[in-house]
Amino acid sequence: MTRHLPRALQHILFNLRGGFLVRPLIIALILGFAGGWLSWLEELHPRISAWLPAALFPSRGDPQVAQVILSAIATSIMTVVSIVFAILLMSLTLASMQFSPRIIVSFSRDKVTQRTLGIFLGTFSYCIAALPAARAHPYAFTPVLSVFGAMMLAVACVVGLLFFIHHISRAISVNYIVDRIAAETEQVIHEQMPERFEPSLWPSGSAQGAAPPDAPIANQASGYIRFIDTGKLVKLAKAHQLKLRVARRVGQFIPAGVPLLLASRQERISPALAKALLAACDIGPSRTLQQDVEFGVLQIVDIALKAISPAVNDPTTGICCVDQLSRILCLYAQRSAPQRLFFDPPGVVRVAVPAMDFEALLESAFEQIRHYAQSDMAVSLRLLAALNDIAFVSVGNERRAALLALGERTVEGCQGRLDDGAALRLQARLDALRQTVGTNPVENQ
């Protein structure tokens, strides 16, 4: 949905959706404002309270009843929030130890968790905002509609609590975790690589030739490159008649003092311009899935490696991870590589950005699994089947050759570690992969 928005706005929206700050805070503020506004409106127009049937709230003339109800809901809600989310954090800690510590990031972006927390905190804010309106002096006043609204919010909190428990019980299962990571990674691929594979979609040319490295611009803070605003870099490069090359791609670590950008003319690089250029690249302590497809792949690989380790010995989880990795690679294999050269005006290279190609992502996805699954027949067989699926949809001789080479290394690594029957099954899967690579069904359609 954000594919056509400016990269800077995409970056802001991505940062706002993560964590337990923005969405719960907005919900809490809205409900708190609603509680104060509704009680004020009732006091200003007392006839509004007559809309509510007396059977739903018979104690209209006793403000103490309203005070008791509002205060009881507020205190109980905060008690439930503290207990439930303490248990949630403990569950996330255990899940991170069992699967991967990186999955906590995806849990913090979970919309159900954020909305549940927002409803609980919003109900508390609503009751606190409406509570001062229920008073006996200087005249007795009972905010009937406000109290009824608090009771409805309390019911919503009970329903939300049950749904939240059901959701968390599913969310901490490994199949759900891996599927969610794969879905988020596919979304990144759709945004970063929207075009179908075309060998010459982007003009060829090396980054070295696009921007001679005679003016290095050093990075100011150590961290991972999480976001590159190419539009801003192109705009600055055109305004100052420069050619720029980003030294490292998104997802790579860069220490402070190491060149992050290389410019074509050193005499035009002022301190203010250097600061503006560096601001187009977001550096942080951890990688994110905003523009980094490899990060999603590595999260799944971490889970697979821990599952097939001798200490855990869970090949079923390893197979599930291989299946989800094949899902990502199948999509990636059908797309053209991300744009590396940016022009303005046409024909003039302004910015060159490194990007991960298919072969590198394939190695990140399967090489470690192949190495540590050499004595695991089930995972190795599923790995060869996944390579066959990817080869079926891949376009381009280089990509299919990389898949076949990985399949051959998989069978070669298992030799001498498995019995003859398993070796024959692996060889049969490798022969099927060779046939798929040779026939190339996609290009023959």
GROMACS .gro file of C-alpha atoms in nm:
model
  445
    1MET     CA    1   0.000   0.000   0.000
    2THR     CA    2   0.291   0.235   0.069
    3ARG     CA    3   0.480   0.142  -0.247
    4HIS     CA    4   0.398   0.464  -0.431
    5LEU     CA    5   0.461   0.698  -0.138
    6PRO     CA    6   0.789   0.891  -0.107
    7ARG     CA    7   1.060   0.691   0.064
    8ALA     CA    8   1.086   0.939   0.350
    9LEU     CA    9   0.713   0.902   0.421
   10GLN     CA   10   0.741   0.523   0.395
   11HIS     CA   11   1.020   0.538   0.653
   12ILE     CA   12   0.807   0.744   0.893
   13LEU     CA   13   0.506   0.514   0.857
   14PHE     CA   14   0.724   0.207   0.911
   15ASN     CA   15   0.869   0.348   1.232
   16LEU     CA   16   0.527   0.449   1.361
   17ARG     CA   17   0.377   0.103   1.322
   18GLY     CA   18   0.634  -0.066   1.546
   19GLY     CA   19   0.642  -0.089   1.923
   20PHE     CA   20   0.383  -0.036   2.194
   21LEU     CA   21   0.386   0.344   2.184
   22VAL     CA   22   0.196   0.497   1.893
   23ARG     CA   23  -0.116   0.286   1.836
   24PRO     CA   24  -0.197   0.213   2.206
   25LEU     CA   25  -0.130   0.577   2.293
   26ILE     CA   26  -0.364   0.702   2.020
   27ILE     CA   27  -0.642   0.465   2.129
   28ALA     CA   28  -0.597   0.562   2.494
   29LEU     CA   29  -0.610   0.933   2.415
   30ILE     CA   30  -0.918   0.898   2.195
   31LEU     CA   31  -1.113   0.701   2.454
   32GLY     CA   32  -0.998   0.932   2.733
   33PHE     CA   33  -1.118   1.232   2.536
   34ALA     CA   34  -1.447   1.054   2.464
   35GLY     CA   35  -1.506   0.993   2.837
   36GLY     CA   36  -1.445   1.355   2.930
   37TRP     CA   37  -1.642   1.493   2.636
   38LEU     CA   38  -1.944   1.266   2.690
   39SER     CA   39  -1.970   1.349   3.062
   40TRP     CA   40  -1.942   1.722   2.980
   41LEU     CA   41  -2.210   1.688   2.713
   42GLU     CA   42  -2.444   1.509   2.956
   43GLU     CA   43  -2.404   1.783   3.214
   44LEU     CA   44  -2.464   2.051   2.951
   45HIS     CA   45  -2.770   1.873   2.810
   46PRO     CA   46  -2.927   1.660   3.089
   47ARG     CA   47  -3.202   1.532   2.859
   48ILE     CA   48  -2.950   1.315   2.677
   49SER     CA   49  -2.947   1.076   2.973
   50ALA     CA   50  -3.316   1.001   2.914
   51TRP     CA   51  -3.224   0.818   2.593
   52LEU     CA   52  -3.085   0.531   2.797
   53PRO     CA   53  -3.358   0.294   2.930
   54ALA     CA   54  -3.389   0.297   3.308
   55ALA     CA   55  -3.350  -0.081   3.321
   56LEU     CA   56  -2.989  -0.054   3.201
   57PHE     CA   57  -2.890   0.191   3.475
   58PRO     CA   58  -3.159   0.231   3.745
   59SER     CA   59  -2.950   0.428   3.998
   60ARG     CA   60  -2.970   0.758   3.816
   61GLY     CA   61  -3.008   0.977   4.123
   62ASP     CA   62  -2.712   0.840   4.321
   63PRO     CA   63  -2.373   0.969   4.197
   64GLN     CA   64  -2.191   0.739   4.439
   65VAL     CA   65  -2.300   0.438   4.234
   66ALA     CA   66  -2.145   0.593   3.925
   67GLN     CA   67  -1.825   0.668   4.117
   68VAL     CA   68  -1.803   0.311   4.243
   69ILE     CA   69  -1.859   0.166   3.895
   70LEU     CA   70  -1.607   0.393   3.723
   71SER     CA   71  -1.340   0.349   3.990
   72ALA     CA   72  -1.391  -0.030   4.003
   73ILE     CA   73  -1.355  -0.062   3.626
   74ALA     CA   74  -1.045   0.158   3.621
   75THR     CA   75  -0.863  -0.029   3.900
   76SER     CA   76  -0.954  -0.375   3.774
   77ILE     CA   77  -0.848  -0.292   3.421
   78MET     CA   78  -0.502  -0.179   3.530
   79THR     CA   79  -0.464  -0.493   3.742
   80VAL     CA   80  -0.550  -0.714   3.446
   81VAL     CA   81  -0.313  -0.520   3.220
   82SER     CA   82  -0.019  -0.560   3.456
   83ILE     CA   83  -0.077  -0.933   3.507
   84VAL     CA   84  -0.152  -1.026   3.146
   85PHE     CA   85   0.137  -0.835   2.993
   86ALA     CA   86   0.379  -0.961   3.256
   87ILE     CA   87   0.284  -1.314   3.149
   88LEU     CA   88   0.316  -1.206   2.785
   89LEU     CA   89   0.670  -1.080   2.835
   90MET     CA   90   0.764  -1.404   3.007
   91SER     CA   91   0.619  -1.602   2.717
   92LEU     CA   92   0.808  -1.390   2.465
   93THR     CA   93   1.129  -1.445   2.658
   94LEU     CA   94   1.084  -1.821   2.647
   95ALA     CA   95   0.993  -1.809   2.277
   96SER     CA   96   1.298  -1.599   2.196
   97MET     CA   97   1.520  -1.848   2.377
   98GLN     CA   98   1.364  -2.142   2.196
   99PHE     CA   99   1.345  -1.995   1.845
  100SER     CA  100   1.536  -1.670   1.794
  101PRO     CA  101   1.576  -1.343   1.987
  102ARG     CA  102   1.490  -1.149   1.670
  103ILE     CA  103   1.125  -1.257   1.679
  104ILE     CA  104   1.056  -1.012   1.963
  105VAL     CA  105   1.068  -0.732   1.706
  106SER     CA  106   0.783  -0.888   1.509
  107PHE     CA  107   0.578  -0.937   1.826
  108SER     CA  108   0.610  -0.569   1.914
  109ARG     CA  109   0.459  -0.483   1.573
  110ASP     CA  110   0.166  -0.721   1.618
  111LYS     CA  111  -0.153  -0.520   1.563
  112VAL     CA  112  -0.371  -0.742   1.783
  113THR     CA  113  -0.140  -0.694   2.080
  114GLN     CA  114  -0.120  -0.320   2.023
  115ARG     CA  115  -0.497  -0.280   1.989
  116THR     CA  116  -0.565  -0.493   2.295
  117LEU     CA  117  -0.328  -0.283   2.502
  118GLY     CA  118  -0.484   0.032   2.357
  119ILE     CA  119  -0.839  -0.079   2.451
  120PHE     CA  120  -0.734  -0.161   2.806
  121LEU     CA  121  -0.549   0.166   2.856
  122GLY     CA  122  -0.827   0.354   2.677
  123THR     CA  123  -1.088   0.211   2.911
  124PHE     CA  124  -0.880   0.323   3.207
  125SER     CA  125  -0.844   0.672   3.056
  126TYR     CA  126  -1.217   0.686   2.981
  127CYS     CA  127  -1.313   0.603   3.339
  128ILE     CA  128  -1.063   0.850   3.487
  129ALA     CA  129  -1.186   1.126   3.255
  130ALA     CA  130  -1.554   1.061   3.334
  131LEU     CA  131  -1.510   1.009   3.708
  132PRO     CA  132  -1.494   1.379   3.813
  133ALA     CA  133  -1.837   1.442   3.657
  134ALA     CA  134  -2.007   1.208   3.908
  135ARG     CA  135  -2.043   1.429   4.216
  136ALA     CA  136  -2.283   1.524   4.494
  137HIS     CA  137  -2.178   1.890   4.540
  138PRO     CA  138  -2.265   2.162   4.459
  139TYR     CA  139  -2.548   1.959   4.307
  140ALA     CA  140  -2.599   1.587   4.250
  141PHE     CA  141  -2.514   1.474   3.898
  142THR     CA  142  -2.479   1.122   3.757
  143PRO     CA  143  -2.326   1.083   3.406
  144VAL     CA  144  -2.556   0.801   3.301
  145LEU     CA  145  -2.440   0.760   2.943
  146SER     CA  146  -2.074   0.788   3.045
  147VAL     CA  147  -2.114   0.513   3.304
  148PHE     CA  148  -2.298   0.295   3.055
  149GLY     CA  149  -2.018   0.355   2.805
  150ALA     CA  150  -1.763   0.246   3.068
  151MET     CA  151  -1.961  -0.071   3.130
  152MET     CA  152  -1.966  -0.146   2.757
  153LEU     CA  153  -1.592  -0.087   2.739
  154ALA     CA  154  -1.547  -0.325   3.031
  155VAL     CA  155  -1.737  -0.591   2.837
  156ALA     CA  156  -1.520  -0.515   2.533
  157CYS     CA  157  -1.211  -0.562   2.750
  158VAL     CA  158  -1.334  -0.904   2.863
  159VAL     CA  159  -1.395  -1.011   2.503
  160GLY     CA  160  -1.064  -0.860   2.396
  161LEU     CA  161  -0.884  -1.045   2.674
  162LEU     CA  162  -1.024  -1.379   2.561
  163PHE     CA  163  -0.935  -1.306   2.198
  164PHE     CA  164  -0.589  -1.186   2.303
  165ILE     CA  165  -0.518  -1.507   2.492
  166HIS     CA  166  -0.633  -1.709   2.190
  167HIS     CA  167  -0.418  -1.497   1.960
  168ILE     CA  168  -0.106  -1.526   2.174
  169SER     CA  169  -0.144  -1.902   2.204
  170ARG     CA  170  -0.125  -1.915   1.824
  171ALA     CA  171   0.131  -1.640   1.785
  172ILE     CA  172   0.401  -1.817   1.987
  173SER     CA  173   0.372  -2.136   1.779
  174VAL     CA  174   0.662  -2.179   1.542
  175ASN     CA  175   0.447  -2.227   1.229
  176TYR     CA  176   0.268  -1.899   1.293
  177ILE     CA  177   0.594  -1.715   1.366
  178VAL     CA  178   0.765  -1.838   1.051
  179ASP     CA  179   0.460  -1.773   0.834
  180ARG     CA  180   0.433  -1.416   0.964
  181ILE     CA  181   0.801  -1.346   0.898
  182ALA     CA  182   0.768  -1.487   0.546
  183ALA     CA  183   0.459  -1.274   0.479
  184GLU     CA  184   0.637  -0.959   0.597
  185THR     CA  185   0.938  -1.044   0.381
  186GLU     CA  186   0.716  -1.094   0.077
  187GLN     CA  187   0.569  -0.751   0.138
  188VAL     CA  188   0.918  -0.602   0.131
  189ILE     CA  189   0.988  -0.780  -0.199
  190HIS     CA  190   0.666  -0.641  -0.349
  191GLU     CA  191   0.765  -0.289  -0.245
  192GLN     CA  192   1.134  -0.304  -0.338
  193MET     CA  193   1.106  -0.524  -0.649
  194PRO     CA  194   0.768  -0.456  -0.813
  195GLU     CA  195   0.875  -0.549  -1.167
  196ARG     CA  196   0.875  -0.896  -1.317
  197PHE     CA  197   1.214  -1.030  -1.418
  198GLU     CA  198   1.365  -0.869  -1.727
  199PRO     CA  199   1.736  -0.921  -1.796
  200SER     CA  200   1.787  -0.558  -1.905
  201LEU     CA  201   1.518  -0.381  -1.705
  202TRP     CA  202   1.765  -0.144  -1.538
  203PRO     CA  203   2.053   0.007  -1.738
  204SER     CA  204   2.379  -0.171  -1.683
  205GLY     CA  205   2.683  -0.004  -1.538
  206SER     CA  206   2.912  -0.041  -1.242
  207ALA     CA  207   2.891   0.168  -0.932
  208GLN     CA  208   3.260   0.243  -0.963
  209GLY     CA  209   3.210   0.405  -1.299
  210ALA     CA  210   2.899   0.587  -1.186
  211ALA     CA  211   3.070   0.777  -0.905
  212PRO     CA  212   3.450   0.783  -0.883
  213PRO     CA  213   3.541   0.753  -0.514
  214ASP     CA  214   3.745   1.070  -0.481
  215ALA     CA  215   3.536   1.226  -0.202
  216PRO     CA  216   3.450   0.986   0.082
  217ILE     CA  217   3.182   1.100   0.325
  218ALA     CA  218   3.239   0.925   0.657
  219ASN     CA  219   2.960   0.776   0.861
  220GLN     CA  220   2.897   0.950   1.194
  221ALA     CA  221   2.735   0.670   1.398
  222SER     CA  222   2.802   0.297   1.409
  223GLY     CA  223   2.511   0.070   1.325
  224TYR     CA  224   2.320  -0.114   1.056
  225ILE     CA  225   2.195   0.060   0.744
  226ARG     CA  226   1.817   0.032   0.777
  227PHE     CA  227   1.686   0.274   0.519
  228ILE     CA  228   1.820   0.468   0.220
  229ASP     CA  229   1.616   0.757   0.084
  230THR     CA  230   1.729   0.739  -0.278
  231GLY     CA  231   1.492   1.017  -0.381
  232LYS     CA  232   1.656   1.260  -0.141
  233LEU     CA  233   2.005   1.154  -0.254
  234VAL     CA  234   1.913   1.206  -0.620
  235LYS     CA  235   1.767   1.547  -0.542
  236LEU     CA  236   2.077   1.660  -0.353
  237ALA     CA  237   2.310   1.517  -0.616
  238LYS     CA  238   2.130   1.698  -0.896
  239ALA     CA  239   2.116   2.026  -0.705
  240HIS     CA  240   2.495   2.022  -0.648
  241GLN     CA  241   2.590   1.852  -0.977
  242LEU     CA  242   2.732   1.543  -0.806
  243LYS     CA  243   2.742   1.171  -0.862
  244LEU     CA  244   2.706   0.958  -0.551
  245ARG     CA  245   2.771   0.597  -0.465
  246VAL     CA  246   2.649   0.432  -0.148
  247ALA     CA  247   2.936   0.222  -0.018
  248ARG     CA  248   2.728  -0.048   0.153
  249ARG     CA  249   2.384  -0.191   0.099
  250VAL     CA  250   2.088  -0.193   0.333
  251GLY     CA  251   2.134  -0.443   0.615
  252GLN     CA  252   2.512  -0.421   0.638
  253PHE     CA  253   2.693  -0.289   0.945
  254ILE     CA  254   2.907   0.021   0.913
  255PRO     CA  255   3.131   0.158   1.190
  256ALA     CA  256   3.163   0.527   1.263
  257GLY     CA  257   3.434   0.694   1.059
  258VAL     CA  258   3.407   0.453   0.765
  259PRO     CA  259   3.295   0.606   0.434
  260LEU     CA  260   2.923   0.558   0.382
  261LEU     CA  261   2.897   0.767   0.063
  262LEU     CA  262   3.143   0.840  -0.214
  263ALA     CA  263   3.099   1.157  -0.419
  264SER     CA  264   3.243   1.261  -0.753
  265ARG     CA  265   3.366   1.613  -0.664
  266GLN     CA  266   3.523   1.678  -0.330
  267GLU     CA  267   3.536   2.056  -0.367
  268ARG     CA  268   3.155   2.072  -0.368
  269ILE     CA  269   3.106   1.877  -0.047
  270SER     CA  270   3.044   2.127   0.231
  271PRO     CA  271   2.983   2.020   0.593
  272ALA     CA  272   2.615   2.109   0.559
  273LEU     CA  273   2.581   1.907   0.239
  274ALA     CA  274   2.764   1.609   0.392
  275LYS     CA  275   2.527   1.619   0.687
  276ALA     CA  276   2.224   1.630   0.458
  277LEU     CA  277   2.353   1.338   0.252
  278LEU     CA  278   2.419   1.126   0.561
  279ALA     CA  279   2.070   1.207   0.691
  280ALA     CA  280   1.925   1.028   0.388
  281CYS     CA  281   2.057   0.700   0.531
  282ASP     CA  282   1.905   0.572   0.855
  283ILE     CA  283   2.158   0.399   1.082
  284GLY     CA  284   2.038   0.199   1.382
  285PRO     CA  285   2.146  -0.067   1.631
  286SER     CA  286   1.941  -0.343   1.468
  287ARG     CA  287   1.826  -0.443   1.124
  288THR     CA  288   1.465  -0.397   1.013
  289LEU     CA  289   1.241  -0.535   0.740
  290GLN     CA  290   1.176  -0.199   0.583
  291GLN     CA  291   1.412  -0.242   0.287
  292ASP     CA  292   1.611  -0.546   0.399
  293VAL     CA  293   1.481  -0.869   0.244
  294GLU     CA  294   1.777  -1.066   0.377
  295PHE     CA  295   1.686  -0.984   0.736
  296GLY     CA  296   1.354  -1.169   0.703
  297VAL     CA  297   1.535  -1.465   0.552
  298LEU     CA  298   1.794  -1.472   0.831
  299GLN     CA  299   1.523  -1.475   1.098
  300ILE     CA  300   1.380  -1.794   0.951
  301VAL     CA  301   1.728  -1.941   0.908
  302ASP     CA  302   1.802  -1.879   1.277
  303ILE     CA  303   1.491  -2.076   1.375
  304ALA     CA  304   1.582  -2.358   1.136
  305LEU     CA  305   1.940  -2.386   1.262
  306LYS     CA  306   1.830  -2.401   1.624
  307ALA     CA  307   1.568  -2.664   1.535
  308ILE     CA  308   1.811  -2.898   1.357
  309SER     CA  309   2.085  -2.857   1.615
  310PRO     CA  310   2.171  -3.173   1.817
  311ALA     CA  311   2.051  -3.005   2.136
  312VAL     CA  312   1.697  -2.956   2.000
  313ASN     CA  313   1.671  -3.213   1.718
  314ASP     CA  314   1.341  -3.092   1.572
  315PRO     CA  315   1.351  -3.166   1.199
  316THR     CA  316   0.981  -3.086   1.157
  317THR     CA  317   1.045  -2.723   1.247
  318GLY     CA  318   1.347  -2.724   1.017
  319ILE     CA  319   1.129  -2.850   0.731
  320CYS     CA  320   0.871  -2.580   0.803
  321CYS     CA  321   1.143  -2.315   0.779
  322VAL     CA  322   1.271  -2.457   0.450
  323ASP     CA  323   0.917  -2.444   0.310
  324GLN     CA  324   0.875  -2.078   0.405
  325LEU     CA  325   1.219  -1.992   0.267
  326SER     CA  326   1.124  -2.151  -0.064
  327ARG     CA  327   0.812  -1.935  -0.063
  328ILE     CA  328   1.026  -1.623  -0.034
  329LEU     CA  329   1.284  -1.736  -0.290
  330CYS     CA  330   1.013  -1.831  -0.541
  331LEU     CA  331   0.882  -1.476  -0.533
  332TYR     CA  332   1.230  -1.325  -0.540
  333ALA     CA  333   1.331  -1.543  -0.837
  334GLN     CA  334   1.048  -1.402  -1.046
  335ARG     CA  335   1.137  -1.037  -0.986
  336SER     CA  336   1.403  -0.817  -1.133
  337ALA     CA  337   1.677  -0.710  -0.897
  338PRO     CA  338   1.622  -0.381  -0.713
  339GLN     CA  339   1.721  -0.071  -0.903
  340ARG     CA  340   2.087   0.014  -0.848
  341LEU     CA  341   2.139   0.320  -1.069
  342PHE     CA  342   1.923   0.630  -1.039
  343PHE     CA  343   1.920   0.894  -1.313
  344ASP     CA  344   1.828   1.263  -1.322
  345PRO     CA  345   1.807   1.378  -1.596
  346PRO     CA  346   1.772   1.058  -1.801
  347GLY     CA  347   2.111   0.927  -1.906
  348VAL     CA  348   2.298   1.093  -1.618
  349VAL     CA  349   2.372   0.862  -1.327
  350ARG     CA  350   2.323   1.051  -1.002
  351VAL     CA  351   2.319   0.778  -0.737
  352ALA     CA  352   2.443   0.419  -0.733
  353VAL     CA  353   2.313   0.193  -0.457
  354PRO     CA  354   2.434  -0.165  -0.401
  355ALA     CA  355   2.166  -0.433  -0.380
  356MET     CA  356   2.154  -0.802  -0.302
  357ASP     CA  357   2.117  -1.029  -0.603
  358PHE     CA  358   1.938  -1.363  -0.618
  359GLU     CA  359   2.250  -1.576  -0.580
  360ALA     CA  360   2.353  -1.398  -0.259
  361LEU     CA  361   2.004  -1.431  -0.109
  362LEU     CA  362   1.995  -1.798  -0.205
  363GLU     CA  363   2.321  -1.854  -0.020
  364SER     CA  364   2.194  -1.669   0.287
  365ALA     CA  365   1.877  -1.876   0.288
  366PHE     CA  366   2.005  -2.229   0.237
  367GLU     CA  367   2.382  -2.256   0.271
  368GLN     CA  368   2.394  -2.284   0.651
  369ILE     CA  369   2.092  -2.515   0.658
  370ARG     CA  370   2.257  -2.734   0.395
  371HIS     CA  371   2.577  -2.751   0.599
  372TYR     CA  372   2.419  -2.839   0.934
  373ALA     CA  373   2.159  -3.078   0.785
  374GLN     CA  374   2.410  -3.307   0.616
  375SER     CA  375   2.319  -3.594   0.850
  376ASP     CA  376   1.944  -3.517   0.848
  377MET     CA  377   1.773  -3.694   0.559
  378ALA     CA  378   1.432  -3.530   0.606
  379VAL     CA  379   1.561  -3.173   0.598
  380SER     CA  380   1.801  -3.245   0.309
  381LEU     CA  381   1.525  -3.403   0.103
  382ARG     CA  382   1.295  -3.108   0.165
  383LEU     CA  383   1.578  -2.869   0.076
  384LEU     CA  384   1.621  -3.037  -0.263
  385ALA     CA  385   1.245  -3.027  -0.318
  386ALA     CA  386   1.245  -2.656  -0.235
  387LEU     CA  387   1.524  -2.593  -0.485
  388ASN     CA  388   1.321  -2.777  -0.747
  389ASP     CA  389   1.019  -2.555  -0.677
  390ILE     CA  390   1.230  -2.241  -0.701
  391ALA     CA  391   1.391  -2.361  -1.024
  392PHE     CA  392   1.046  -2.418  -1.174
  393VAL     CA  393   0.951  -2.051  -1.140
  394SER     CA  394   1.299  -1.898  -1.187
  395VAL     CA  395   1.381  -1.701  -1.497
  396GLY     CA  396   1.742  -1.663  -1.609
  397ASN     CA  397   2.022  -1.911  -1.665
  398GLU     CA  398   2.240  -1.774  -1.386
  399ARG     CA  399   1.972  -1.820  -1.125
  400ARG     CA  400   1.893  -2.175  -1.232
  401ALA     CA  401   2.265  -2.259  -1.238
  402ALA     CA  402   2.300  -2.134  -0.881
  403LEU     CA  403   2.009  -2.353  -0.773
  404LEU     CA  404   2.158  -2.658  -0.938
  405ALA     CA  405   2.501  -2.593  -0.785
  406LEU     CA  406   2.345  -2.568  -0.439
  407GLY     CA  407   2.158  -2.894  -0.495
  408GLU     CA  408   2.478  -3.070  -0.598
  409ARG     CA  409   2.657  -2.940  -0.288
  410THR     CA  410   2.369  -3.067  -0.075
  411VAL     CA  411   2.396  -3.422  -0.210
  412GLU     CA  412   2.775  -3.413  -0.198
  413GLY     CA  413   2.775  -3.304   0.165
  414CYS     CA  414   2.542  -3.588   0.264
  415GLN     CA  415   2.762  -3.857   0.109
  416GLY     CA  416   2.907  -4.086   0.373
  417ARG     CA  417   2.669  -3.952   0.641
  418LEU     CA  418   2.349  -4.128   0.532
  419ASP     CA  419   2.270  -4.489   0.439
  420ASP     CA  420   2.240  -4.612   0.083
  421GLY     CA  421   1.862  -4.582   0.075
  422ALA     CA  422   1.871  -4.218   0.178
  423ALA     CA  423   2.149  -4.149  -0.072
  424LEU     CA  424   1.936  -4.292  -0.353
  425ARG     CA  425   1.642  -4.071  -0.254
  426LEU     CA  426   1.865  -3.766  -0.248
  427GLN     CA  427   2.006  -3.853  -0.589
  428ALA     CA  428   1.655  -3.891  -0.728
  429ARG     CA  429   1.565  -3.544  -0.600
  430LEU     CA  430   1.884  -3.406  -0.754
  431ASP     CA  431   1.800  -3.568  -1.089
  432ALA     CA  432   1.456  -3.407  -1.076
  433LEU     CA  433   1.620  -3.071  -1.009
  434ARG     CA  434   1.851  -3.118  -1.307
  435GLN     CA  435   1.555  -3.199  -1.526
  436THR     CA  436   1.367  -2.889  -1.410
  437VAL     CA  437   1.669  -2.667  -1.469
  438GLY     CA  438   1.722  -2.819  -1.812
  439THR     CA  439   1.364  -2.801  -1.934
  440ASN     CA  440   1.302  -2.449  -1.794
  441PRO     CA  441   0.921  -2.475  -1.795
  442VAL     CA  442   0.864  -2.108  -1.718
  443GLU     CA  443   1.046  -1.969  -2.022
  444ASN     CA  444   0.889  -2.231  -2.250
  445GLN     CA  445   0.537  -2.117  -2.166
   0.00000   0.00000   0.00000
